[in-house]
Every structure is written in C-alpha cells, then in structure tokens.
Coordinates of C-alpha atoms in Angstrom, one line a residue:
X144 CA 76.9 -38.7 -58.2
X145 CA 75.2 -42.0 -59.0
X146 CA 74.5 -43.3 -62.4
X147 CA 71.4 -45.5 -63.1
X148 CA 71.6 -47.4 -66.4
X149 CA 68.4 -48.9 -67.8
X150 CA 67.2 -49.5 -71.3
X151 CA 63.6 -49.4 -70.3
X152 CA 61.2 -47.5 -68.0
X153 CA 63.6 -44.5 -67.5
X154 CA 60.8 -42.1 -66.9
X155 CA 59.5 -44.4 -64.2
X156 CA 62.9 -44.6 -62.5
X157 CA 63.3 -40.8 -62.7
X158 CA 59.8 -40.4 -61.1
X159 CA 60.9 -42.8 -58.3
X160 CA 64.1 -40.9 -57.4
X161 CA 64.1 -37.3 -58.7
X162 CA 63.2 -34.8 -55.9
X163 CA 62.6 -37.5 -53.3
X164 CA 64.3 -38.3 -50.0
X165 CA 64.5 -42.0 -49.3
X166 CA 66.1 -43.3 -46.1
X167 CA 67.6 -39.9 -45.5
X168 CA 69.2 -39.7 -49.0
X169 CA 67.9 -37.0 -51.3
X170 CA 68.1 -37.5 -55.1
X171 CA 68.1 -34.9 -57.9
X172 CA 68.3 -35.7 -61.6
X173 CA 71.2 -33.8 -63.2
X174 CA 71.2 -35.2 -66.8
X175 CA 70.1 -38.0 -69.0
X176 CA 72.2 -39.4 -71.8
X177 CA 70.9 -42.4 -73.7
X178 CA 70.2 -45.1 -71.1
X179 CA 72.2 -43.3 -68.4
X180 CA 70.5 -41.2 -65.7
X181 CA 72.8 -39.1 -63.5
X182 CA 71.6 -38.1 -60.1
X183 CA 73.2 -35.9 -57.4
X184 CA 72.6 -37.1 -53.9
X185 CA 73.1 -36.2 -50.3
X186 CA 75.4 -38.3 -48.2
X187 CA 77.8 -41.1 -49.2
X188 CA 77.8 -42.3 -52.8
X189 CA 77.9 -46.0 -51.9
X190 CA 74.9 -45.6 -49.6
X191 CA 73.0 -43.6 -52.2
X192 CA 73.6 -46.2 -54.8
X193 CA 72.4 -48.9 -52.4
X194 CA 69.3 -47.0 -51.5
X195 CA 68.5 -46.2 -55.2
X196 CA 68.9 -49.9 -56.2
X197 CA 66.7 -51.1 -53.3
X198 CA 64.0 -48.6 -54.2
X199 CA 63.9 -49.6 -57.8
X200 CA 63.9 -53.3 -57.0
X201 CA 61.0 -52.8 -54.6
X202 CA 58.9 -50.9 -57.1
X203 CA 56.1 -52.4 -59.2
X204 CA 58.4 -52.9 -62.3
X205 CA 61.6 -53.5 -60.3
X206 CA 61.6 -57.3 -60.5
X207 CA 61.2 -57.2 -64.3
X208 CA 63.7 -54.4 -65.0
X209 CA 67.3 -54.9 -66.1
X210 CA 69.2 -52.0 -64.6
X211 CA 72.5 -51.1 -62.9
X212 CA 73.4 -48.5 -60.3
X213 CA 76.9 -47.2 -59.8
X214 CA 78.5 -44.2 -58.0
X215 CA 81.2 -41.9 -59.3

C-alpha cells in the first residue's frame, strides 16, 4: 500500500491514480483520512511509490503541489 499526503488538490490526485495503470502499476484508492490517501497497487511498493510521485509531478498542478508519497 502507498500513502499520498497532500493538503491540496486531493481530488485531482485521486483522479490521476485511482483505477489507472501507469507504467504497468495499477492503483486503487482504499481510503482517505484527512490529507492522507491510501492506494492499493500491483507490484513492488517502492516502484509504485516512485511511479505515483513521477505521475503527480508531471501533471498540470504537480510543480506547484506540496505532497509526499510513501509505501507501507
């Protein structure tokens, strides 16, 4: 499971990742608590966190967002 932490644009981040397969990694939103979004993923946790972070950074709001991606 990966955790994406962001105080802003959480709906945007969810729409980027939830139900999508990016670089052979599939993401599914499990729950949302405050500024934390928990995603199940296929494959390795470290790879999934890296792919999620790159995807968010390359999005239209990515350069302006403060966020953190970790894996459990």
